Amino acid sequence: MHVRIITVGKIKERYLSDAIAEYEKRLTPYLKLSILEITEEKRGVHLSGGLEQIIKNREGNRILSAIPDGSYIIALDIHGKQMSSEAFAARIQELQLAGTSSVVLVIGGDLGLSDDVLIRASLRLSFSPMTFTHQMVRLILLEQIYRACKINCNEPYHK
């Protein structure tokens, strides 16, 4: 299975880059992983609601154009479904058993994801009702993917 993470923006903090690189390395034996960083829209600090929507739509169009046809899409969304690590692992395993060759996980920018991306997603996933930076979400997501791989292979790490 090829797992793609499409995310808006780059990682700026070295400590996060180092941790992300560690999980990318740990995932190598389990699946093919790629991360695509979509460029953030340039903007000022104070935005009107209409301008926020325009920015989300532009970023969303770039995200959608990067998703391979036939992919199972999981959008990270604060209003999405919350699930345990075991339930997430079970979903990944179900997709593998169903022959799904491409899973795309999408992390929006600080304004979130466009409606078009959310509508296209097969699953909207929330880690918490709390707000995290999209850079931190990337690290948490990679850790949860790794945890799912360990759970599905009955290997120690999970607890």
PDB file of N, CA and C in Angstrom, residues 43-150:
ATOM      1  N   ARG A  43      -0.525  35.726   2.203  1.00  0.00           N
ATOM      2  CA  ARG A  43      -1.613  36.584   2.666  1.00  0.00           C
ATOM      3  C   ARG A  43      -1.171  37.431   3.840  1.00  0.00           C
ATOM      4  N   GLY A  44      -1.998  38.403   4.159  1.00  0.00           N
ATOM      5  CA  GLY A  44      -1.763  39.242   5.317  1.00  0.00           C
ATOM      6  C   GLY A  44      -2.268  38.573   6.582  1.00  0.00           C
ATOM      7  N   VAL A  45      -2.173  39.290   7.678  1.00  0.00           N
ATOM      8  CA  VAL A  45      -2.564  38.740   8.973  1.00  0.00           C
ATOM      9  C   VAL A  45      -4.081  38.747   9.152  1.00  0.00           C
ATOM     10  N   HIS A  46      -4.723  39.843   8.825  1.00  0.00           N
ATOM     11  CA  HIS A  46      -6.165  39.968   9.031  1.00  0.00           C
ATOM     12  C   HIS A  46      -6.898  39.744   7.714  1.00  0.00           C
ATOM     13  N   LEU A  47      -7.769  38.726   7.712  1.00  0.00           N
ATOM     14  CA  LEU A  47      -8.481  38.362   6.490  1.00  0.00           C
ATOM     15  C   LEU A  47      -9.983  38.432   6.714  1.00  0.00           C
ATOM     16  N   SER A  48     -10.687  38.841   5.704  1.00  0.00           N
ATOM     17  CA  SER A  48     -12.148  38.767   5.751  1.00  0.00           C
ATOM     18  C   SER A  48     -12.557  37.316   5.523  1.00  0.00           C
ATOM     19  N   GLY A  49     -13.792  36.995   5.895  1.00  0.00           N
ATOM     20  CA  GLY A  49     -14.282  35.633   5.685  1.00  0.00           C
ATOM     21  C   GLY A  49     -14.251  35.222   4.223  1.00  0.00           C
ATOM     22  N   GLY A  50     -14.558  36.160   3.334  1.00  0.00           N
ATOM     23  CA  GLY A  50     -14.540  35.858   1.905  1.00  0.00           C
ATOM     24  C   GLY A  50     -13.152  35.546   1.403  1.00  0.00           C
ATOM     25  N   LEU A  51     -12.160  36.298   1.884  1.00  0.00           N
ATOM     26  CA  LEU A  51     -10.778  36.061   1.467  1.00  0.00           C
ATOM     27  C   LEU A  51     -10.263  34.741   2.035  1.00  0.00           C
ATOM     28  N   GLU A  52     -10.658  34.394   3.258  1.00  0.00           N
ATOM     29  CA  GLU A  52     -10.279  33.092   3.822  1.00  0.00           C
ATOM     30  C   GLU A  52     -10.796  31.964   2.939  1.00  0.00           C
ATOM     31  N   GLN A  53     -12.038  32.090   2.482  1.00  0.00           N
ATOM     32  CA  GLN A  53     -12.626  31.049   1.635  1.00  0.00           C
ATOM     33  C   GLN A  53     -11.885  30.937   0.309  1.00  0.00           C
ATOM     34  N   ILE A  54     -11.519  32.072  -0.280  1.00  0.00           N
ATOM     35  CA  ILE A  54     -10.767  32.066  -1.541  1.00  0.00           C
ATOM     36  C   ILE A  54      -9.432  31.345  -1.348  1.00  0.00           C
ATOM     37  N   ILE A  55      -8.758  31.632  -0.247  1.00  0.00           N
ATOM     38  CA  ILE A  55      -7.462  31.004   0.036  1.00  0.00           C
ATOM     39  C   ILE A  55      -7.638  29.498   0.220  1.00  0.00           C
ATOM     40  N   LYS A  56      -8.630  29.080   1.013  1.00  0.00           N
ATOM     41  CA  LYS A  56      -8.872  27.647   1.207  1.00  0.00           C
ATOM     42  C   LYS A  56      -9.193  26.965  -0.113  1.00  0.00           C
ATOM     43  N   ASN A  57      -9.960  27.625  -0.971  1.00  0.00           N
ATOM     44  CA  ASN A  57     -10.297  27.040  -2.268  1.00  0.00           C
ATOM     45  C   ASN A  57      -9.069  26.883  -3.152  1.00  0.00           C
ATOM     46  N   ARG A  58      -8.191  27.874  -3.167  1.00  0.00           N
ATOM     47  CA  ARG A  58      -6.966  27.769  -3.975  1.00  0.00           C
ATOM     48  C   ARG A  58      -6.088  26.627  -3.478  1.00  0.00           C
ATOM     49  N   GLU A  59      -5.892  26.567  -2.151  1.00  0.00           N
ATOM     50  CA  GLU A  59      -5.095  25.472  -1.594  1.00  0.00           C
ATOM     51  C   GLU A  59      -5.775  24.135  -1.860  1.00  0.00           C
ATOM     52  N   GLY A  60      -7.107  24.114  -1.733  1.00  0.00           N
ATOM     53  CA  GLY A  60      -7.868  22.892  -1.978  1.00  0.00           C
ATOM     54  C   GLY A  60      -7.738  22.402  -3.407  1.00  0.00           C
ATOM     55  N   ASN A  61      -7.740  23.317  -4.357  1.00  0.00           N
ATOM     56  CA  ASN A  61      -7.566  22.925  -5.763  1.00  0.00           C
ATOM     57  C   ASN A  61      -6.203  22.286  -5.983  1.00  0.00           C
ATOM     58  N   ARG A  62      -5.164  22.830  -5.349  1.00  0.00           N
ATOM     59  CA  ARG A  62      -3.824  22.240  -5.479  1.00  0.00           C
ATOM     60  C   ARG A  62      -3.786  20.850  -4.831  1.00  0.00           C
ATOM     61  N   ILE A  63      -4.458  20.708  -3.706  1.00  0.00           N
ATOM     62  CA  ILE A  63      -4.523  19.397  -3.034  1.00  0.00           C
ATOM     63  C   ILE A  63      -5.222  18.384  -3.947  1.00  0.00           C
ATOM     64  N   LEU A  64      -6.399  18.745  -4.432  1.00  0.00           N
ATOM     65  CA  LEU A  64      -7.180  17.811  -5.251  1.00  0.00           C
ATOM     66  C   LEU A  64      -6.444  17.407  -6.525  1.00  0.00           C
ATOM     67  N   SER A  65      -5.701  18.326  -7.104  1.00  0.00           N
ATOM     68  CA  SER A  65      -4.971  17.989  -8.331  1.00  0.00           C
ATOM     69  C   SER A  65      -3.806  17.035  -8.055  1.00  0.00           C
ATOM     70  N   ALA A  66      -3.391  16.913  -6.802  1.00  0.00           N
ATOM     71  CA  ALA A  66      -2.275  16.029  -6.452  1.00  0.00           C
ATOM     72  C   ALA A  66      -2.728  14.635  -6.022  1.00  0.00           C
ATOM     73  N   ILE A  67      -4.015  14.421  -5.914  1.00  0.00           N
ATOM     74  CA  ILE A  67      -4.529  13.127  -5.458  1.00  0.00           C
ATOM     75  C   ILE A  67      -4.691  12.182  -6.648  1.00  0.00           C
ATOM     76  N   PRO A  68      -4.028  11.030  -6.607  1.00  0.00           N
ATOM     77  CA  PRO A  68      -4.180  10.058  -7.706  1.00  0.00           C
ATOM     78  C   PRO A  68      -5.610   9.514  -7.778  1.00  0.00           C
ATOM     79  N   ASP A  69      -6.069   9.265  -8.978  1.00  0.00           N
ATOM     80  CA  ASP A  69      -7.396   8.676  -9.174  1.00  0.00           C
ATOM     81  C   ASP A  69      -7.478   7.345  -8.434  1.00  0.00           C
ATOM     82  N   GLY A  70      -8.634   7.077  -7.871  1.00  0.00           N
ATOM     83  CA  GLY A  70      -8.871   5.801  -7.197  1.00  0.00           C
ATOM     84  C   GLY A  70      -8.342   5.736  -5.777  1.00  0.00           C
ATOM     85  N   SER A  71      -7.819   6.831  -5.251  1.00  0.00           N
ATOM     86  CA  SER A  71      -7.275   6.836  -3.891  1.00  0.00           C
ATOM     87  C   SER A  71      -8.397   6.901  -2.858  1.00  0.00           C
ATOM     88  N   TYR A  72      -8.146   6.269  -1.731  1.00  0.00           N
ATOM     89  CA  TYR A  72      -9.011   6.415  -0.565  1.00  0.00           C
ATOM     90  C   TYR A  72      -8.498   7.647   0.167  1.00  0.00           C
ATOM     91  N   ILE A  73      -9.369   8.630   0.362  1.00  0.00           N
ATOM     92  CA  ILE A  73      -8.939   9.921   0.910  1.00  0.00           C
ATOM     93  C   ILE A  73      -9.421  10.070   2.345  1.00  0.00           C
ATOM     94  N   ILE A  74      -8.481  10.388   3.219  1.00  0.00           N
ATOM     95  CA  ILE A  74      -8.782  10.690   4.616  1.00  0.00           C
ATOM     96  C   ILE A  74      -8.386  12.150   4.855  1.00  0.00           C
ATOM     97  N   ALA A  75      -9.371  12.972   5.201  1.00  0.00           N
ATOM     98  CA  ALA A  75      -9.116  14.383   5.472  1.00  0.00           C
ATOM     99  C   ALA A  75      -9.037  14.590   6.977  1.00  0.00           C
ATOM    100  N   LEU A  76      -7.974  15.223   7.430  1.00  0.00           N
ATOM    101  CA  LEU A  76      -7.853  15.574   8.837  1.00  0.00           C
ATOM    102  C   LEU A  76      -8.698  16.817   9.052  1.00  0.00           C
ATOM    103  N   ASP A  77      -9.702  16.693   9.908  1.00  0.00           N
ATOM    104  CA  ASP A  77     -10.703  17.736  10.089  1.00  0.00           C
ATOM    105  C   ASP A  77     -11.142  17.748  11.550  1.00  0.00           C
ATOM    106  N   ILE A  78     -11.060  18.890  12.186  1.00  0.00           N
ATOM    107  CA  ILE A  78     -11.420  18.992  13.602  1.00  0.00           C
ATOM    108  C   ILE A  78     -12.856  18.537  13.853  1.00  0.00           C
ATOM    109  N   HIS A  79     -13.709  18.610  12.837  1.00  0.00           N
ATOM    110  CA  HIS A  79     -15.101  18.200  12.977  1.00  0.00           C
ATOM    111  C   HIS A  79     -15.330  16.756  12.516  1.00  0.00           C
ATOM    112  N   GLY A  80     -14.247  16.052  12.215  1.00  0.00           N
ATOM    113  CA  GLY A  80     -14.356  14.688  11.730  1.00  0.00           C
ATOM    114  C   GLY A  80     -14.593  13.680  12.836  1.00  0.00           C
ATOM    115  N   LYS A  81     -14.546  12.425  12.441  1.00  0.00           N
ATOM    116  CA  LYS A  81     -14.774  11.307  13.363  1.00  0.00           C
ATOM    117  C   LYS A  81     -13.526  11.082  14.210  1.00  0.00           C
ATOM    118  N   GLN A  82     -13.732  10.911  15.490  1.00  0.00           N
ATOM    119  CA  GLN A  82     -12.627  10.520  16.362  1.00  0.00           C
ATOM    120  C   GLN A  82     -12.644   9.011  16.503  1.00  0.00           C
ATOM    121  N   MET A  83     -11.467   8.422  16.496  1.00  0.00           N
ATOM    122  CA  MET A  83     -11.377   6.978  16.657  1.00  0.00           C
ATOM    123  C   MET A  83     -10.142   6.630  17.465  1.00  0.00           C
ATOM    124  N   SER A  84     -10.189   5.489  18.073  1.00  0.00           N
ATOM    125  CA  SER A  84      -9.042   5.000  18.829  1.00  0.00           C
ATOM    126  C   SER A  84      -7.933   4.573  17.871  1.00  0.00           C
ATOM    127  N   SER A  85      -6.753   4.372  18.410  1.00  0.00           N
ATOM    128  CA  SER A  85      -5.646   3.866  17.593  1.00  0.00           C
ATOM    129  C   SER A  85      -5.980   2.493  17.025  1.00  0.00           C
ATOM    130  N   GLU A  86      -6.670   1.665  17.819  1.00  0.00           N
ATOM    131  CA  GLU A  86      -7.054   0.337  17.350  1.00  0.00           C
ATOM    132  C   GLU A  86      -8.057   0.429  16.197  1.00  0.00           C
ATOM    133  N   ALA A  87      -9.002   1.343  16.294  1.00  0.00           N
ATOM    134  CA  ALA A  87      -9.991   1.507  15.222  1.00  0.00           C
ATOM    135  C   ALA A  87      -9.320   2.046  13.952  1.00  0.00           C
ATOM    136  N   PHE A  88      -8.381   2.953  14.113  1.00  0.00           N
ATOM    137  CA  PHE A  88      -7.643   3.478  12.954  1.00  0.00           C
ATOM    138  C   PHE A  88      -6.841   2.351  12.299  1.00  0.00           C
ATOM    139  N   ALA A  89      -6.177   1.536  13.120  1.00  0.00           N
ATOM    140  CA  ALA A  89      -5.424   0.391  12.592  1.00  0.00           C
ATOM    141  C   ALA A  89      -6.349  -0.568  11.851  1.00  0.00           C
ATOM    142  N   ALA A  90      -7.523  -0.804  12.409  1.00  0.00           N
ATOM    143  CA  ALA A  90      -8.478  -1.700  11.757  1.00  0.00           C
ATOM    144  C   ALA A  90      -8.925  -1.135  10.411  1.00  0.00           C
ATOM    145  N   ARG A  91      -9.123   0.182  10.325  1.00  0.00           N
ATOM    146  CA  ARG A  91      -9.530   0.796   9.053  1.00  0.00           C
ATOM    147  C   ARG A  91      -8.423   0.617   8.017  1.00  0.00           C
ATOM    148  N   ILE A  92      -7.173   0.830   8.421  1.00  0.00           N
ATOM    149  CA  ILE A  92      -6.043   0.661   7.499  1.00  0.00           C
ATOM    150  C   ILE A  92      -5.973  -0.789   7.038  1.00  0.00           C
ATOM    151  N   GLN A  93      -6.155  -1.714   7.965  1.00  0.00           N
ATOM    152  CA  GLN A  93      -6.112  -3.132   7.606  1.00  0.00           C
ATOM    153  C   GLN A  93      -7.255  -3.503   6.659  1.00  0.00           C
ATOM    154  N   GLU A  94      -8.445  -2.970   6.900  1.00  0.00           N
ATOM    155  CA  GLU A  94      -9.584  -3.212   5.999  1.00  0.00           C
ATOM    156  C   GLU A  94      -9.265  -2.733   4.583  1.00  0.00           C
ATOM    157  N   LEU A  95      -8.643  -1.567   4.486  1.00  0.00           N
ATOM    158  CA  LEU A  95      -8.295  -1.030   3.173  1.00  0.00           C
ATOM    159  C   LEU A  95      -7.277  -1.922   2.478  1.00  0.00           C
ATOM    160  N   GLN A  96      -6.284  -2.403   3.233  1.00  0.00           N
ATOM    161  CA  GLN A  96      -5.278  -3.299   2.655  1.00  0.00           C
ATOM    162  C   GLN A  96      -5.927  -4.585   2.165  1.00  0.00           C
ATOM    163  N   LEU A  97      -6.797  -5.170   2.986  1.00  0.00           N
ATOM    164  CA  LEU A  97      -7.450  -6.421   2.621  1.00  0.00           C
ATOM    165  C   LEU A  97      -8.383  -6.248   1.426  1.00  0.00           C
ATOM    166  N   ALA A  98      -8.926  -5.045   1.269  1.00  0.00           N
ATOM    167  CA  ALA A  98      -9.807  -4.762   0.133  1.00  0.00           C
ATOM    168  C   ALA A  98      -9.019  -4.474  -1.141  1.00  0.00           C
ATOM    169  N   GLY A  99      -7.690  -4.455  -1.034  1.00  0.00           N
ATOM    170  CA  GLY A  99      -6.856  -4.225  -2.204  1.00  0.00           C
ATOM    171  C   GLY A  99      -6.647  -2.760  -2.547  1.00  0.00           C
ATOM    172  N   THR A 100      -6.917  -1.879  -1.605  1.00  0.00           N
ATOM    173  CA  THR A 100      -6.697  -0.454  -1.831  1.00  0.00           C
ATOM    174  C   THR A 100      -5.199  -0.212  -1.970  1.00  0.00           C
ATOM    175  N   SER A 101      -4.792   0.332  -3.093  1.00  0.00           N
ATOM    176  CA  SER A 101      -3.356   0.516  -3.321  1.00  0.00           C
ATOM    177  C   SER A 101      -2.870   1.903  -2.932  1.00  0.00           C
ATOM    178  N   SER A 102      -3.790   2.870  -2.794  1.00  0.00           N
ATOM    179  CA  SER A 102      -3.385   4.236  -2.494  1.00  0.00           C
ATOM    180  C   SER A 102      -4.313   4.860  -1.450  1.00  0.00           C
ATOM    181  N   VAL A 103      -3.720   5.261  -0.343  1.00  0.00           N
ATOM    182  CA  VAL A 103      -4.436   5.995   0.691  1.00  0.00           C
ATOM    183  C   VAL A 103      -3.791   7.362   0.785  1.00  0.00           C
ATOM    184  N   VAL A 104      -4.609   8.403   0.714  1.00  0.00           N
ATOM    185  CA  VAL A 104      -4.112   9.775   0.796  1.00  0.00           C
ATOM    186  C   VAL A 104      -4.691  10.412   2.047  1.00  0.00           C
ATOM    187  N   LEU A 105      -3.814  10.906   2.894  1.00  0.00           N
ATOM    188  CA  LEU A 105      -4.226  11.635   4.088  1.00  0.00           C
ATOM    189  C   LEU A 105      -3.917  13.104   3.857  1.00  0.00           C
ATOM    190  N   VAL A 106      -4.890  13.969   4.105  1.00  0.00           N
ATOM    191  CA  VAL A 106      -4.769  15.376   3.762  1.00  0.00           C
ATOM    192  C   VAL A 106      -4.800  16.229   5.026  1.00  0.00           C
ATOM    193  N   ILE A 107      -3.784  17.076   5.157  1.00  0.00           N
ATOM    194  CA  ILE A 107      -3.696  18.032   6.263  1.00  0.00           C
ATOM    195  C   ILE A 107      -3.774  19.427   5.665  1.00  0.00           C
ATOM    196  N   GLY A 108      -4.767  20.189   6.079  1.00  0.00           N
ATOM    197  CA  GLY A 108      -4.923  21.550   5.576  1.00  0.00           C
ATOM    198  C   GLY A 108      -3.968  22.512   6.252  1.00  0.00           C
ATOM    199  N   GLY A 109      -4.021  23.740   5.806  1.00  0.00           N
ATOM    200  CA  GLY A 109      -3.241  24.803   6.410  1.00  0.00           C
ATOM    201  C   GLY A 109      -3.934  25.344   7.643  1.00  0.00           C
ATOM    202  N   ASP A 110      -3.498  26.493   8.098  1.00  0.00           N
ATOM    203  CA  ASP A 110      -4.045  27.055   9.325  1.00  0.00           C
ATOM    204  C   ASP A 110      -5.504  27.494   9.179  1.00  0.00           C
ATOM    205  N   LEU A 111      -6.001  27.615   7.966  1.00  0.00           N
ATOM    206  CA  LEU A 111      -7.408  27.963   7.746  1.00  0.00           C
ATOM    207  C   LEU A 111      -8.291  26.727   7.579  1.00  0.00           C
ATOM    208  N   GLY A 112      -7.671  25.554   7.498  1.00  0.00           N
ATOM    209  CA  GLY A 112      -8.430  24.323   7.308  1.00  0.00           C
ATOM    210  C   GLY A 112      -8.487  23.913   5.854  1.00  0.00           C
ATOM    211  N   LEU A 113      -9.398  23.003   5.556  1.00  0.00           N
ATOM    212  CA  LEU A 113      -9.539  22.449   4.210  1.00  0.00           C
ATOM    213  C   LEU A 113     -10.763  23.034   3.519  1.00  0.00           C
ATOM    214  N   SER A 114     -10.698  23.111   2.209  1.00  0.00           N
ATOM    215  CA  SER A 114     -11.832  23.603   1.428  1.00  0.00           C
ATOM    216  C   SER A 114     -12.970  22.588   1.477  1.00  0.00           C
ATOM    217  N   ASP A 115     -14.172  23.078   1.227  1.00  0.00           N
ATOM    218  CA  ASP A 115     -15.339  22.192   1.185  1.00  0.00           C
ATOM    219  C   ASP A 115     -15.168  21.115   0.123  1.00  0.00           C
ATOM    220  N   ASP A 116     -14.547  21.454  -1.011  1.00  0.00           N
ATOM    221  CA  ASP A 116     -14.356  20.470  -2.083  1.00  0.00           C
ATOM    222  C   ASP A 116     -13.491  19.302  -1.625  1.00  0.00           C
ATOM    223  N   VAL A 117     -12.463  19.579  -0.839  1.00  0.00           N
ATOM    224  CA  VAL A 117     -11.603  18.503  -0.320  1.00  0.00           C
ATOM    225  C   VAL A 117     -12.395  17.663   0.675  1.00  0.00           C
ATOM    226  N   LEU A 118     -13.121  18.321   1.565  1.00  0.00           N
ATOM    227  CA  LEU A 118     -13.889  17.587   2.575  1.00  0.00           C
ATOM    228  C   LEU A 118     -14.965  16.714   1.932  1.00  0.00           C
ATOM    229  N   ILE A 119     -15.611  17.216   0.903  1.00  0.00           N
ATOM    230  CA  ILE A 119     -16.652  16.440   0.207  1.00  0.00           C
ATOM    231  C   ILE A 119     -16.045  15.218  -0.478  1.00  0.00           C
ATOM    232  N   ARG A 120     -14.861  15.369  -1.026  1.00  0.00           N
ATOM    233  CA  ARG A 120     -14.205  14.277  -1.759  1.00  0.00           C
ATOM    234  C   ARG A 120     -13.669  13.183  -0.831  1.00  0.00           C
ATOM    235  N   ALA A 121     -13.459  13.521   0.433  1.00  0.00           N
ATOM    236  CA  ALA A 121     -12.870  12.567   1.381  1.00  0.00           C
ATOM    237  C   ALA A 121     -13.825  11.416   1.678  1.00  0.00           C
ATOM    238  N   SER A 122     -13.270  10.215   1.765  1.00  0.00           N
ATOM    239  CA  SER A 122     -14.034   9.042   2.175  1.00  0.00           C
ATOM    240  C   SER A 122     -14.220   9.022   3.685  1.00  0.00           C
ATOM    241  N   LEU A 123     -13.273   9.639   4.394  1.00  0.00           N
ATOM    242  CA  LEU A 123     -13.311   9.687   5.856  1.00  0.00           C
ATOM    243  C   LEU A 123     -12.762  11.030   6.305  1.00  0.00           C
ATOM    244  N   ARG A 124     -13.465  11.649   7.230  1.00  0.00           N
ATOM    245  CA  ARG A 124     -12.958  12.846   7.905  1.00  0.00           C
ATOM    246  C   ARG A 124     -12.538  12.404   9.294  1.00  0.00           C
ATOM    247  N   LEU A 125     -11.275  12.615   9.610  1.00  0.00           N
ATOM    248  CA  LEU A 125     -10.694  12.123  10.851  1.00  0.00           C
ATOM    249  C   LEU A 125     -10.266  13.287  11.725  1.00  0.00           C
ATOM    250  N   SER A 126     -10.642  13.214  12.998  1.00  0.00           N
ATOM    251  CA  SER A 126     -10.229  14.223  13.970  1.00  0.00           C
ATOM    252  C   SER A 126      -9.406  13.560  15.064  1.00  0.00           C
ATOM    253  N   PHE A 127      -8.283  14.159  15.401  1.00  0.00           N
ATOM    254  CA  PHE A 127      -7.482  13.638  16.516  1.00  0.00           C
ATOM    255  C   PHE A 127      -8.024  14.116  17.851  1.00  0.00           C
ATOM    256  N   SER A 128      -8.702  15.249  17.844  1.00  0.00           N
ATOM    257  CA  SER A 128      -9.152  15.846  19.090  1.00  0.00           C
ATOM    258  C   SER A 128     -10.007  17.056  18.766  1.00  0.00           C
ATOM    259  N   PRO A 129     -10.887  17.458  19.683  1.00  0.00           N
ATOM    260  CA  PRO A 129     -11.583  18.719  19.471  1.00  0.00           C
ATOM    261  C   PRO A 129     -10.662  19.928  19.714  1.00  0.00           C
ATOM    262  N   MET A 130      -9.487  19.670  20.228  1.00  0.00           N
ATOM    263  CA  MET A 130      -8.513  20.742  20.431  1.00  0.00           C
ATOM    264  C   MET A 130      -7.869  21.106  19.092  1.00  0.00           C
ATOM    265  N   THR A 131      -7.306  22.289  19.016  1.00  0.00           N
ATOM    266  CA  THR A 131      -6.636  22.743  17.807  1.00  0.00           C
ATOM    267  C   THR A 131      -5.130  22.518  17.947  1.00  0.00           C
ATOM    268  N   PHE A 132      -4.514  21.959  16.897  1.00  0.00           N
ATOM    269  CA  PHE A 132      -3.067  21.762  16.834  1.00  0.00           C
ATOM    270  C   PHE A 132      -2.546  22.474  15.595  1.00  0.00           C
ATOM    271  N   THR A 133      -1.279  22.821  15.609  1.00  0.00           N
ATOM    272  CA  THR A 133      -0.689  23.374  14.387  1.00  0.00           C
ATOM    273  C   THR A 133      -0.651  22.272  13.341  1.00  0.00           C
ATOM    274  N   HIS A 134      -0.729  22.662  12.060  1.00  0.00           N
ATOM    275  CA  HIS A 134      -0.700  21.626  11.029  1.00  0.00           C
ATOM    276  C   HIS A 134       0.657  20.933  10.993  1.00  0.00           C
ATOM    277  N   GLN A 135       1.710  21.593  11.464  1.00  0.00           N
ATOM    278  CA  GLN A 135       3.018  20.943  11.533  1.00  0.00           C
ATOM    279  C   GLN A 135       3.004  19.827  12.583  1.00  0.00           C
ATOM    280  N   MET A 136       2.389  20.097  13.736  1.00  0.00           N
ATOM    281  CA  MET A 136       2.314  19.076  14.785  1.00  0.00           C
ATOM    282  C   MET A 136       1.407  17.925  14.360  1.00  0.00           C
ATOM    283  N   VAL A 137       0.346  18.238  13.635  1.00  0.00           N
ATOM    284  CA  VAL A 137      -0.563  17.197  13.169  1.00  0.00           C
ATOM    285  C   VAL A 137       0.176  16.212  12.268  1.00  0.00           C
ATOM    286  N   ARG A 138       1.104  16.714  11.458  1.00  0.00           N
ATOM    287  CA  ARG A 138       1.865  15.808  10.586  1.00  0.00           C
ATOM    288  C   ARG A 138       2.624  14.788  11.423  1.00  0.00           C
ATOM    289  N   LEU A 139       3.270  15.236  12.494  1.00  0.00           N
ATOM    290  CA  LEU A 139       4.010  14.324  13.362  1.00  0.00           C
ATOM    291  C   LEU A 139       3.063  13.338  14.042  1.00  0.00           C
ATOM    292  N   ILE A 140       1.963  13.825  14.572  1.00  0.00           N
ATOM    293  CA  ILE A 140       0.998  12.950  15.250  1.00  0.00           C
ATOM    294  C   ILE A 140       0.447  11.924  14.260  1.00  0.00           C
ATOM    295  N   LEU A 141       0.143  12.361  13.054  1.00  0.00           N
ATOM    296  CA  LEU A 141      -0.378  11.453  12.037  1.00  0.00           C
ATOM    297  C   LEU A 141       0.626  10.348  11.718  1.00  0.00           C
ATOM    298  N   LEU A 142       1.881  10.714  11.507  1.00  0.00           N
ATOM    299  CA  LEU A 142       2.899   9.703  11.207  1.00  0.00           C
ATOM    300  C   LEU A 142       3.042   8.711  12.356  1.00  0.00           C
ATOM    301  N   GLU A 143       2.985   9.217  13.589  1.00  0.00           N
ATOM    302  CA  GLU A 143       3.085   8.316  14.738  1.00  0.00           C
ATOM    303  C   GLU A 143       1.899   7.365  14.760  1.00  0.00           C
ATOM    304  N   GLN A 144       0.714   7.847  14.447  1.00  0.00           N
ATOM    305  CA  GLN A 144      -0.469   6.985  14.451  1.00  0.00           C
ATOM    306  C   GLN A 144      -0.445   5.967  13.309  1.00  0.00           C
ATOM    307  N   ILE A 145       0.089   6.344  12.173  1.00  0.00           N
ATOM    308  CA  ILE A 145       0.248   5.381  11.080  1.00  0.00           C
ATOM    309  C   ILE A 145       1.233   4.289  11.499  1.00  0.00           C
ATOM    310  N   TYR A 146       2.337   4.688  12.115  1.00  0.00           N
ATOM    311  CA  TYR A 146       3.316   3.722  12.610  1.00  0.00           C
ATOM    312  C   TYR A 146       2.681   2.803  13.653  1.00  0.00           C
ATOM    313  N   ARG A 147       1.937   3.392  14.574  1.00  0.00           N
ATOM    314  CA  ARG A 147       1.263   2.604  15.615  1.00  0.00           C
ATOM    315  C   ARG A 147       0.289   1.603  14.964  1.00  0.00           C
ATOM    316  N   ALA A 148      -0.435   2.046  13.947  1.00  0.00           N
ATOM    317  CA  ALA A 148      -1.368   1.154  13.248  1.00  0.00           C
ATOM    318  C   ALA A 148      -0.626  -0.017  12.612  1.00  0.00           C
ATOM    319  N   CYS A 149       0.514   0.262  12.009  1.00  0.00           N
ATOM    320  CA  CYS A 149       1.312  -0.815  11.402  1.00  0.00           C
ATOM    321  C   CYS A 149       1.751  -1.816  12.451  1.00  0.00           C
ATOM    322  N   LYS A 150       2.192  -1.315  13.593  1.00  0.00           N
ATOM    323  CA  LYS A 150       2.633  -2.208  14.672  1.00  0.00           C
ATOM    324  C   LYS A 150       1.460  -3.039  15.209  1.00  0.00           C
TER     325      LYS A 150
END
